[in-house]
Amino acid sequence: MTRRLFLITTAVLMLACQDKPSPLSEGNAVYYWRTDLRLDSTERAFLKQYDIHTIYCRYYDVVMNDSLGPMPNATLRFSDTLPDDIELIPTVFIVENCMHQKHEGFAKKLVDRIVQMNETNDIKDVKEIQIDCDYTDRSKTIYYQFLEEVRKEAKAHGMRLSTTIRLHQLSMRVPPVDYGVLMLYNTGHPMKFMERNPILDIRDVAPYLRYLEDYDLPLAAAYPVFLWQRTIQGVNIEHVATAEEILKVKNAVEKEREELKRLILTYDLETENINRYKPETYEKIYHH
């Protein structure tokens, strides 16, 4: 009788696991990271050409004010409307030091502000919020508590919650969200640019590949198509990830975790970035 009960329980659990829908949609997406939502004809054509139906759109940043606590900064203006077939996912970037201590009511304020921006700008049918934070061992406990509160507030509005996952965060326990977007860019040390490209280098990614198979959270993947400009001792320096390096990393992570083929993002949607790479490069990045 005990064995029979065990078999029945096991079968029920297996069926439950099979029936559980993945929070990851399947397809192509982009990040939009400017302060004004305005798409030109090249950007609109790019969305169509690569069958992109999701934009993770930065709504605002959150920075730490010594006297007032976490405060919104660089809020997005909505100067344009998106094509009807585009799903918009509000994304908020939080500076890590906002998570060095707990701030009562922060999660509710963040979700309420997103909901207000949606209503004010007639953004309808929003099903998700994403939080972007480069959390560390020091800040992860408070950040995870914050995410739990955000998730609860978002759920009350019919929205799920995702967060970005940087490579160094793969060694930590998973955050309390529906899924993560693995950021496969800014992988190197910015001051070691003479040795490796700080945007993306397979040698910086390789040590983290071993964490991918067992990381217990659904994952999408985001790849860099941006240019990084900076000045060091009066000299202008530009960094661009090569198409070869992007595809080398893509193949490596997908070999370890096939799920990373399911939802693919590029960072970020901008005409200069579109023109930086050949169409066949984008075809290969977005190929499932």
PDB file of C-alpha atoms in Angstrom, residues 50-279:
ATOM      1  CA  TYR A  50      13.528  40.478 -36.628  1.00  0.00           C
ATOM      2  CA  ASP A  51      10.032  39.648 -35.424  1.00  0.00           C
ATOM      3  CA  ILE A  52      10.440  41.542 -32.142  1.00  0.00           C
ATOM      4  CA  HIS A  53       7.266  41.906 -30.106  1.00  0.00           C
ATOM      5  CA  THR A  54       8.601  42.848 -26.661  1.00  0.00           C
ATOM      6  CA  ILE A  55      10.401  45.979 -25.469  1.00  0.00           C
ATOM      7  CA  TYR A  56      11.876  46.118 -21.968  1.00  0.00           C
ATOM      8  CA  CYS A  57      11.643  49.861 -21.502  1.00  0.00           C
ATOM      9  CA  ARG A  58      13.567  51.770 -18.823  1.00  0.00           C
ATOM     10  CA  TYR A  59      10.984  53.902 -17.003  1.00  0.00           C
ATOM     11  CA  TYR A  60      13.383  55.559 -14.562  1.00  0.00           C
ATOM     12  CA  ASP A  61      16.411  55.013 -12.349  1.00  0.00           C
ATOM     13  CA  VAL A  62      16.409  54.929  -8.572  1.00  0.00           C
ATOM     14  CA  VAL A  63      19.324  56.668  -6.852  1.00  0.00           C
ATOM     15  CA  MET A  64      20.152  57.111  -3.195  1.00  0.00           C
ATOM     16  CA  ASN A  65      19.521  60.488  -1.586  1.00  0.00           C
ATOM     17  CA  ASP A  66      21.261  60.767   1.783  1.00  0.00           C
ATOM     18  CA  SER A  67      18.392  62.594   3.449  1.00  0.00           C
ATOM     19  CA  LEU A  68      15.359  61.326   1.497  1.00  0.00           C
ATOM     20  CA  GLY A  69      16.330  57.732   0.755  1.00  0.00           C
ATOM     21  CA  PRO A  70      15.767  56.089  -2.680  1.00  0.00           C
ATOM     22  CA  MET A  71      14.522  58.636  -5.219  1.00  0.00           C
ATOM     23  CA  PRO A  72      13.481  58.388  -8.898  1.00  0.00           C
ATOM     24  CA  ASN A  73      15.808  59.930 -11.465  1.00  0.00           C
ATOM     25  CA  ALA A  74      15.871  60.445 -15.257  1.00  0.00           C
ATOM     26  CA  THR A  75      12.213  59.539 -15.759  1.00  0.00           C
ATOM     27  CA  LEU A  76      11.149  58.474 -19.256  1.00  0.00           C
ATOM     28  CA  ARG A  77       9.114  60.860 -21.412  1.00  0.00           C
ATOM     29  CA  PHE A  78       6.539  59.307 -23.726  1.00  0.00           C
ATOM     30  CA  SER A  79       6.857  61.331 -26.925  1.00  0.00           C
ATOM     31  CA  ASP A  80       5.771  58.491 -29.199  1.00  0.00           C
ATOM     32  CA  THR A  81       3.517  55.464 -29.263  1.00  0.00           C
ATOM     33  CA  LEU A  82       4.635  51.907 -29.887  1.00  0.00           C
ATOM     34  CA  PRO A  83       3.317  49.648 -32.665  1.00  0.00           C
ATOM     35  CA  ASP A  84       0.153  47.794 -31.642  1.00  0.00           C
ATOM     36  CA  ASP A  85       1.848  44.394 -31.651  1.00  0.00           C
ATOM     37  CA  ILE A  86       4.550  45.417 -29.136  1.00  0.00           C
ATOM     38  CA  GLU A  87       4.340  44.408 -25.484  1.00  0.00           C
ATOM     39  CA  LEU A  88       6.024  46.941 -23.211  1.00  0.00           C
ATOM     40  CA  ILE A  89       7.698  45.801 -19.985  1.00  0.00           C
ATOM     41  CA  PRO A  90       8.468  48.676 -17.578  1.00  0.00           C
ATOM     42  CA  THR A  91      12.024  48.326 -16.281  1.00  0.00           C
ATOM     43  CA  VAL A  92      13.550  50.204 -13.356  1.00  0.00           C
ATOM     44  CA  PHE A  93      17.288  50.446 -12.706  1.00  0.00           C
ATOM     45  CA  ILE A  94      18.165  50.649  -9.007  1.00  0.00           C
ATOM     46  CA  VAL A  95      21.623  51.779  -7.889  1.00  0.00           C
ATOM     47  CA  GLU A  96      23.079  49.109  -5.600  1.00  0.00           C
ATOM     48  CA  ASN A  97      23.608  51.334  -2.550  1.00  0.00           C
ATOM     49  CA  CYS A  98      19.826  51.778  -2.284  1.00  0.00           C
ATOM     50  CA  MET A  99      19.870  48.193  -0.982  1.00  0.00           C
ATOM     51  CA  HIS A 100      22.351  48.704   1.854  1.00  0.00           C
ATOM     52  CA  GLN A 101      19.457  49.187   4.250  1.00  0.00           C
ATOM     53  CA  LYS A 102      15.726  48.528   4.246  1.00  0.00           C
ATOM     54  CA  HIS A 103      13.407  51.375   3.216  1.00  0.00           C
ATOM     55  CA  GLU A 104       9.814  51.012   4.382  1.00  0.00           C
ATOM     56  CA  GLY A 105       7.227  51.460   1.642  1.00  0.00           C
ATOM     57  CA  PHE A 106       9.830  51.532  -1.150  1.00  0.00           C
ATOM     58  CA  ALA A 107       8.356  48.572  -3.056  1.00  0.00           C
ATOM     59  CA  LYS A 108       4.829  49.979  -3.014  1.00  0.00           C
ATOM     60  CA  LYS A 109       6.030  53.415  -4.127  1.00  0.00           C
ATOM     61  CA  LEU A 110       7.944  51.845  -7.029  1.00  0.00           C
ATOM     62  CA  VAL A 111       5.000  49.785  -8.297  1.00  0.00           C
ATOM     63  CA  ASP A 112       2.512  52.638  -7.769  1.00  0.00           C
ATOM     64  CA  ARG A 113       4.746  54.966  -9.798  1.00  0.00           C
ATOM     65  CA  ILE A 114       4.916  52.486 -12.669  1.00  0.00           C
ATOM     66  CA  VAL A 115       1.141  52.028 -12.612  1.00  0.00           C
ATOM     67  CA  GLN A 116       0.669  55.810 -12.579  1.00  0.00           C
ATOM     68  CA  MET A 117       3.031  56.257 -15.542  1.00  0.00           C
ATOM     69  CA  ASN A 118       1.126  53.577 -17.453  1.00  0.00           C
ATOM     70  CA  GLU A 119      -2.211  55.254 -16.775  1.00  0.00           C
ATOM     71  CA  THR A 120      -0.941  58.761 -17.553  1.00  0.00           C
ATOM     72  CA  ASN A 121       0.555  57.681 -20.880  1.00  0.00           C
ATOM     73  CA  ASP A 122      -2.214  55.253 -21.876  1.00  0.00           C
ATOM     74  CA  ILE A 123       0.040  52.195 -21.693  1.00  0.00           C
ATOM     75  CA  LYS A 124      -2.361  49.278 -21.409  1.00  0.00           C
ATOM     76  CA  ASP A 125      -2.197  45.530 -20.755  1.00  0.00           C
ATOM     77  CA  VAL A 126       1.125  45.651 -18.905  1.00  0.00           C
ATOM     78  CA  LYS A 127       1.779  42.141 -17.616  1.00  0.00           C
ATOM     79  CA  GLU A 128       5.239  42.474 -16.079  1.00  0.00           C
ATOM     80  CA  ILE A 129       7.736  44.659 -14.263  1.00  0.00           C
ATOM     81  CA  GLN A 130      11.494  44.171 -14.415  1.00  0.00           C
ATOM     82  CA  ILE A 131      13.986  45.366 -11.805  1.00  0.00           C
ATOM     83  CA  ASP A 132      17.633  45.866 -12.762  1.00  0.00           C
ATOM     84  CA  CYS A 133      20.164  46.020  -9.921  1.00  0.00           C
ATOM     85  CA  ASP A 134      23.796  44.959  -9.652  1.00  0.00           C
ATOM     86  CA  TYR A 135      23.256  43.450  -6.210  1.00  0.00           C
ATOM     87  CA  THR A 136      26.200  42.007  -4.302  1.00  0.00           C
ATOM     88  CA  ASP A 137      26.750  39.744  -1.292  1.00  0.00           C
ATOM     89  CA  ARG A 138      26.366  42.827   0.876  1.00  0.00           C
ATOM     90  CA  SER A 139      23.031  43.923  -0.597  1.00  0.00           C
ATOM     91  CA  LYS A 140      21.394  40.676  -1.716  1.00  0.00           C
ATOM     92  CA  THR A 141      19.446  39.955   1.507  1.00  0.00           C
ATOM     93  CA  ILE A 142      17.733  43.334   1.523  1.00  0.00           C
ATOM     94  CA  TYR A 143      17.323  43.220  -2.262  1.00  0.00           C
ATOM     95  CA  TYR A 144      15.604  39.832  -2.120  1.00  0.00           C
ATOM     96  CA  GLN A 145      13.257  41.079   0.620  1.00  0.00           C
ATOM     97  CA  PHE A 146      12.522  44.088  -1.551  1.00  0.00           C
ATOM     98  CA  LEU A 147      11.798  41.848  -4.553  1.00  0.00           C
ATOM     99  CA  GLU A 148       9.350  39.791  -2.498  1.00  0.00           C
ATOM    100  CA  GLU A 149       7.466  42.978  -1.647  1.00  0.00           C
ATOM    101  CA  VAL A 150       7.564  44.215  -5.255  1.00  0.00           C
ATOM    102  CA  ARG A 151       6.292  40.853  -6.466  1.00  0.00           C
ATOM    103  CA  LYS A 152       3.371  41.016  -4.044  1.00  0.00           C
ATOM    104  CA  GLU A 153       2.503  44.582  -5.104  1.00  0.00           C
ATOM    105  CA  ALA A 154       2.878  43.733  -8.804  1.00  0.00           C
ATOM    106  CA  LYS A 155       0.673  40.658  -8.457  1.00  0.00           C
ATOM    107  CA  ALA A 156      -2.082  42.842  -6.997  1.00  0.00           C
ATOM    108  CA  HIS A 157      -2.040  44.690 -10.342  1.00  0.00           C
ATOM    109  CA  GLY A 158      -1.948  41.481 -12.397  1.00  0.00           C
ATOM    110  CA  MET A 159       1.767  41.736 -13.201  1.00  0.00           C
ATOM    111  CA  ARG A 160       4.625  39.251 -12.785  1.00  0.00           C
ATOM    112  CA  LEU A 161       8.167  40.212 -11.819  1.00  0.00           C
ATOM    113  CA  SER A 162      11.549  39.593 -13.427  1.00  0.00           C
ATOM    114  CA  THR A 163      15.044  40.802 -12.621  1.00  0.00           C
ATOM    115  CA  THR A 164      18.388  41.025 -14.361  1.00  0.00           C
ATOM    116  CA  ILE A 165      21.049  38.451 -13.450  1.00  0.00           C
ATOM    117  CA  ARG A 166      24.719  39.315 -13.877  1.00  0.00           C
ATOM    118  CA  LEU A 167      27.298  36.583 -14.258  1.00  0.00           C
ATOM    119  CA  HIS A 168      28.745  37.012 -10.772  1.00  0.00           C
ATOM    120  CA  GLN A 169      25.231  36.634  -9.320  1.00  0.00           C
ATOM    121  CA  LEU A 170      24.881  33.102 -10.717  1.00  0.00           C
ATOM    122  CA  SER A 171      26.852  31.769  -7.740  1.00  0.00           C
ATOM    123  CA  MET A 172      24.281  33.190  -5.294  1.00  0.00           C
ATOM    124  CA  ARG A 173      20.902  31.709  -4.397  1.00  0.00           C
ATOM    125  CA  VAL A 174      18.187  32.661  -6.858  1.00  0.00           C
ATOM    126  CA  PRO A 175      16.112  35.804  -6.286  1.00  0.00           C
ATOM    127  CA  PRO A 176      12.342  35.572  -5.583  1.00  0.00           C
ATOM    128  CA  VAL A 177      11.105  36.465  -9.069  1.00  0.00           C
ATOM    129  CA  ASP A 178       9.329  34.707 -11.931  1.00  0.00           C
ATOM    130  CA  TYR A 179      12.416  34.655 -14.158  1.00  0.00           C
ATOM    131  CA  GLY A 180      15.724  36.367 -14.803  1.00  0.00           C
ATOM    132  CA  VAL A 181      17.443  37.939 -17.795  1.00  0.00           C
ATOM    133  CA  LEU A 182      21.094  36.915 -17.910  1.00  0.00           C
ATOM    134  CA  MET A 183      23.129  39.989 -18.833  1.00  0.00           C
ATOM    135  CA  LEU A 184      25.919  38.852 -21.128  1.00  0.00           C
ATOM    136  CA  TYR A 185      27.642  42.210 -21.334  1.00  0.00           C
ATOM    137  CA  ASN A 186      29.907  44.465 -19.253  1.00  0.00           C
ATOM    138  CA  THR A 187      31.634  41.230 -18.299  1.00  0.00           C
ATOM    139  CA  GLY A 188      35.172  42.582 -17.910  1.00  0.00           C
ATOM    140  CA  HIS A 189      37.002  45.000 -15.652  1.00  0.00           C
ATOM    141  CA  PRO A 190      36.846  48.492 -17.224  1.00  0.00           C
ATOM    142  CA  MET A 191      40.442  49.272 -16.276  1.00  0.00           C
ATOM    143  CA  LYS A 192      41.842  46.130 -17.921  1.00  0.00           C
ATOM    144  CA  PHE A 193      40.724  47.161 -21.412  1.00  0.00           C
ATOM    145  CA  MET A 194      44.218  46.695 -22.835  1.00  0.00           C
ATOM    146  CA  GLU A 195      43.928  42.963 -22.109  1.00  0.00           C
ATOM    147  CA  ARG A 196      40.274  42.253 -22.882  1.00  0.00           C
ATOM    148  CA  ASN A 197      37.176  43.975 -24.209  1.00  0.00           C
ATOM    149  CA  PRO A 198      35.246  45.027 -21.066  1.00  0.00           C
ATOM    150  CA  ILE A 199      31.898  44.759 -22.872  1.00  0.00           C
ATOM    151  CA  LEU A 200      32.226  41.079 -23.717  1.00  0.00           C
ATOM    152  CA  ASP A 201      34.981  38.483 -23.809  1.00  0.00           C
ATOM    153  CA  ILE A 202      34.424  34.734 -23.740  1.00  0.00           C
ATOM    154  CA  ARG A 203      37.335  34.406 -21.288  1.00  0.00           C
ATOM    155  CA  ASP A 204      35.388  36.457 -18.736  1.00  0.00           C
ATOM    156  CA  VAL A 205      32.220  34.429 -19.318  1.00  0.00           C
ATOM    157  CA  ALA A 206      33.812  30.969 -19.222  1.00  0.00           C
ATOM    158  CA  PRO A 207      34.292  30.697 -15.415  1.00  0.00           C
ATOM    159  CA  TYR A 208      30.540  31.132 -14.880  1.00  0.00           C
ATOM    160  CA  LEU A 209      29.327  28.558 -17.398  1.00  0.00           C
ATOM    161  CA  ARG A 210      29.384  25.823 -14.746  1.00  0.00           C
ATOM    162  CA  TYR A 211      26.606  27.553 -12.808  1.00  0.00           C
ATOM    163  CA  LEU A 212      24.136  27.655 -15.680  1.00  0.00           C
ATOM    164  CA  GLU A 213      22.805  24.104 -15.736  1.00  0.00           C
ATOM    165  CA  ASP A 214      21.770  24.036 -12.074  1.00  0.00           C
ATOM    166  CA  TYR A 215      20.698  27.664 -11.623  1.00  0.00           C
ATOM    167  CA  ASP A 216      17.152  27.160 -10.377  1.00  0.00           C
ATOM    168  CA  LEU A 217      15.376  30.028 -12.126  1.00  0.00           C
ATOM    169  CA  PRO A 218      14.044  30.339 -15.686  1.00  0.00           C
ATOM    170  CA  LEU A 219      16.463  32.452 -17.717  1.00  0.00           C
ATOM    171  CA  ALA A 220      16.413  34.572 -20.847  1.00  0.00           C
ATOM    172  CA  ALA A 221      19.629  35.960 -22.393  1.00  0.00           C
ATOM    173  CA  ALA A 222      20.620  39.528 -23.307  1.00  0.00           C
ATOM    174  CA  TYR A 223      23.519  40.388 -25.652  1.00  0.00           C
ATOM    175  CA  PRO A 224      25.333  43.711 -26.244  1.00  0.00           C
ATOM    176  CA  VAL A 225      25.069  45.705 -29.452  1.00  0.00           C
ATOM    177  CA  PHE A 226      26.082  49.054 -27.980  1.00  0.00           C
ATOM    178  CA  LEU A 227      29.184  51.238 -28.167  1.00  0.00           C
ATOM    179  CA  TRP A 228      30.951  52.194 -24.938  1.00  0.00           C
ATOM    180  CA  GLN A 229      32.825  55.504 -25.092  1.00  0.00           C
ATOM    181  CA  ARG A 230      34.937  56.957 -22.339  1.00  0.00           C
ATOM    182  CA  THR A 231      37.907  59.235 -21.772  1.00  0.00           C
ATOM    183  CA  ILE A 232      40.995  58.096 -19.897  1.00  0.00           C
ATOM    184  CA  GLN A 233      43.753  60.659 -19.268  1.00  0.00           C
ATOM    185  CA  GLY A 234      42.422  62.822 -22.071  1.00  0.00           C
ATOM    186  CA  VAL A 235      42.267  59.969 -24.583  1.00  0.00           C
ATOM    187  CA  ASN A 236      38.912  58.912 -26.069  1.00  0.00           C
ATOM    188  CA  ILE A 237      38.471  55.142 -26.027  1.00  0.00           C
ATOM    189  CA  GLU A 238      35.717  53.157 -27.720  1.00  0.00           C
ATOM    190  CA  HIS A 239      34.688  49.606 -26.948  1.00  0.00           C
ATOM    191  CA  VAL A 240      32.449  47.502 -29.198  1.00  0.00           C
ATOM    192  CA  ALA A 241      31.747  43.791 -28.870  1.00  0.00           C
ATOM    193  CA  THR A 242      32.594  42.047 -32.132  1.00  0.00           C
ATOM    194  CA  ALA A 243      29.955  39.967 -33.872  1.00  0.00           C
ATOM    195  CA  GLU A 244      32.295  36.979 -33.562  1.00  0.00           C
ATOM    196  CA  GLU A 245      32.565  37.380 -29.778  1.00  0.00           C
ATOM    197  CA  ILE A 246      28.803  37.801 -29.283  1.00  0.00           C
ATOM    198  CA  LEU A 247      28.079  34.630 -31.246  1.00  0.00           C
ATOM    199  CA  LYS A 248      30.887  32.735 -29.518  1.00  0.00           C
ATOM    200  CA  VAL A 249      29.359  33.576 -26.118  1.00  0.00           C
ATOM    201  CA  LYS A 250      25.849  32.797 -27.358  1.00  0.00           C
ATOM    202  CA  ASN A 251      26.915  29.341 -28.507  1.00  0.00           C
ATOM    203  CA  ALA A 252      28.747  28.681 -25.236  1.00  0.00           C
ATOM    204  CA  VAL A 253      25.858  29.572 -22.917  1.00  0.00           C
ATOM    205  CA  GLU A 254      23.263  27.793 -25.029  1.00  0.00           C
ATOM    206  CA  LYS A 255      25.383  24.670 -25.010  1.00  0.00           C
ATOM    207  CA  GLU A 256      25.227  24.675 -21.205  1.00  0.00           C
ATOM    208  CA  ARG A 257      21.554  25.697 -21.019  1.00  0.00           C
ATOM    209  CA  GLU A 258      19.351  25.269 -24.076  1.00  0.00           C
ATOM    210  CA  GLU A 259      16.587  27.320 -22.436  1.00  0.00           C
ATOM    211  CA  LEU A 260      18.635  30.441 -23.240  1.00  0.00           C
ATOM    212  CA  LYS A 261      17.501  30.091 -26.856  1.00  0.00           C
ATOM    213  CA  ARG A 262      13.909  30.686 -25.830  1.00  0.00           C
ATOM    214  CA  LEU A 263      13.807  34.436 -25.166  1.00  0.00           C
ATOM    215  CA  ILE A 264      16.625  36.533 -26.634  1.00  0.00           C
ATOM    216  CA  LEU A 265      17.204  40.241 -26.058  1.00  0.00           C
ATOM    217  CA  THR A 266      19.675  42.793 -27.368  1.00  0.00           C
ATOM    218  CA  TYR A 267      20.813  45.888 -25.514  1.00  0.00           C
ATOM    219  CA  ASP A 268      19.722  48.313 -26.761  1.00  0.00           C
ATOM    220  CA  LEU A 269      17.331  49.571 -29.441  1.00  0.00           C
ATOM    221  CA  GLU A 270      18.932  52.529 -31.187  1.00  0.00           C
ATOM    222  CA  THR A 271      19.611  53.296 -34.846  1.00  0.00           C
ATOM    223  CA  GLU A 272      23.383  53.569 -34.320  1.00  0.00           C
ATOM    224  CA  ASN A 273      23.406  50.115 -32.747  1.00  0.00           C
ATOM    225  CA  ILE A 274      21.288  48.671 -35.539  1.00  0.00           C
ATOM    226  CA  ASN A 275      23.699  50.004 -38.150  1.00  0.00           C
ATOM    227  CA  ARG A 276      26.764  48.814 -36.217  1.00  0.00           C
ATOM    228  CA  TYR A 277      26.212  45.158 -37.160  1.00  0.00           C
ATOM    229  CA  LYS A 278      25.359  43.417 -40.398  1.00  0.00           C
ATOM    230  CA  PRO A 279      21.844  41.989 -40.787  1.00  0.00           C
TER     231      PRO A 279
END
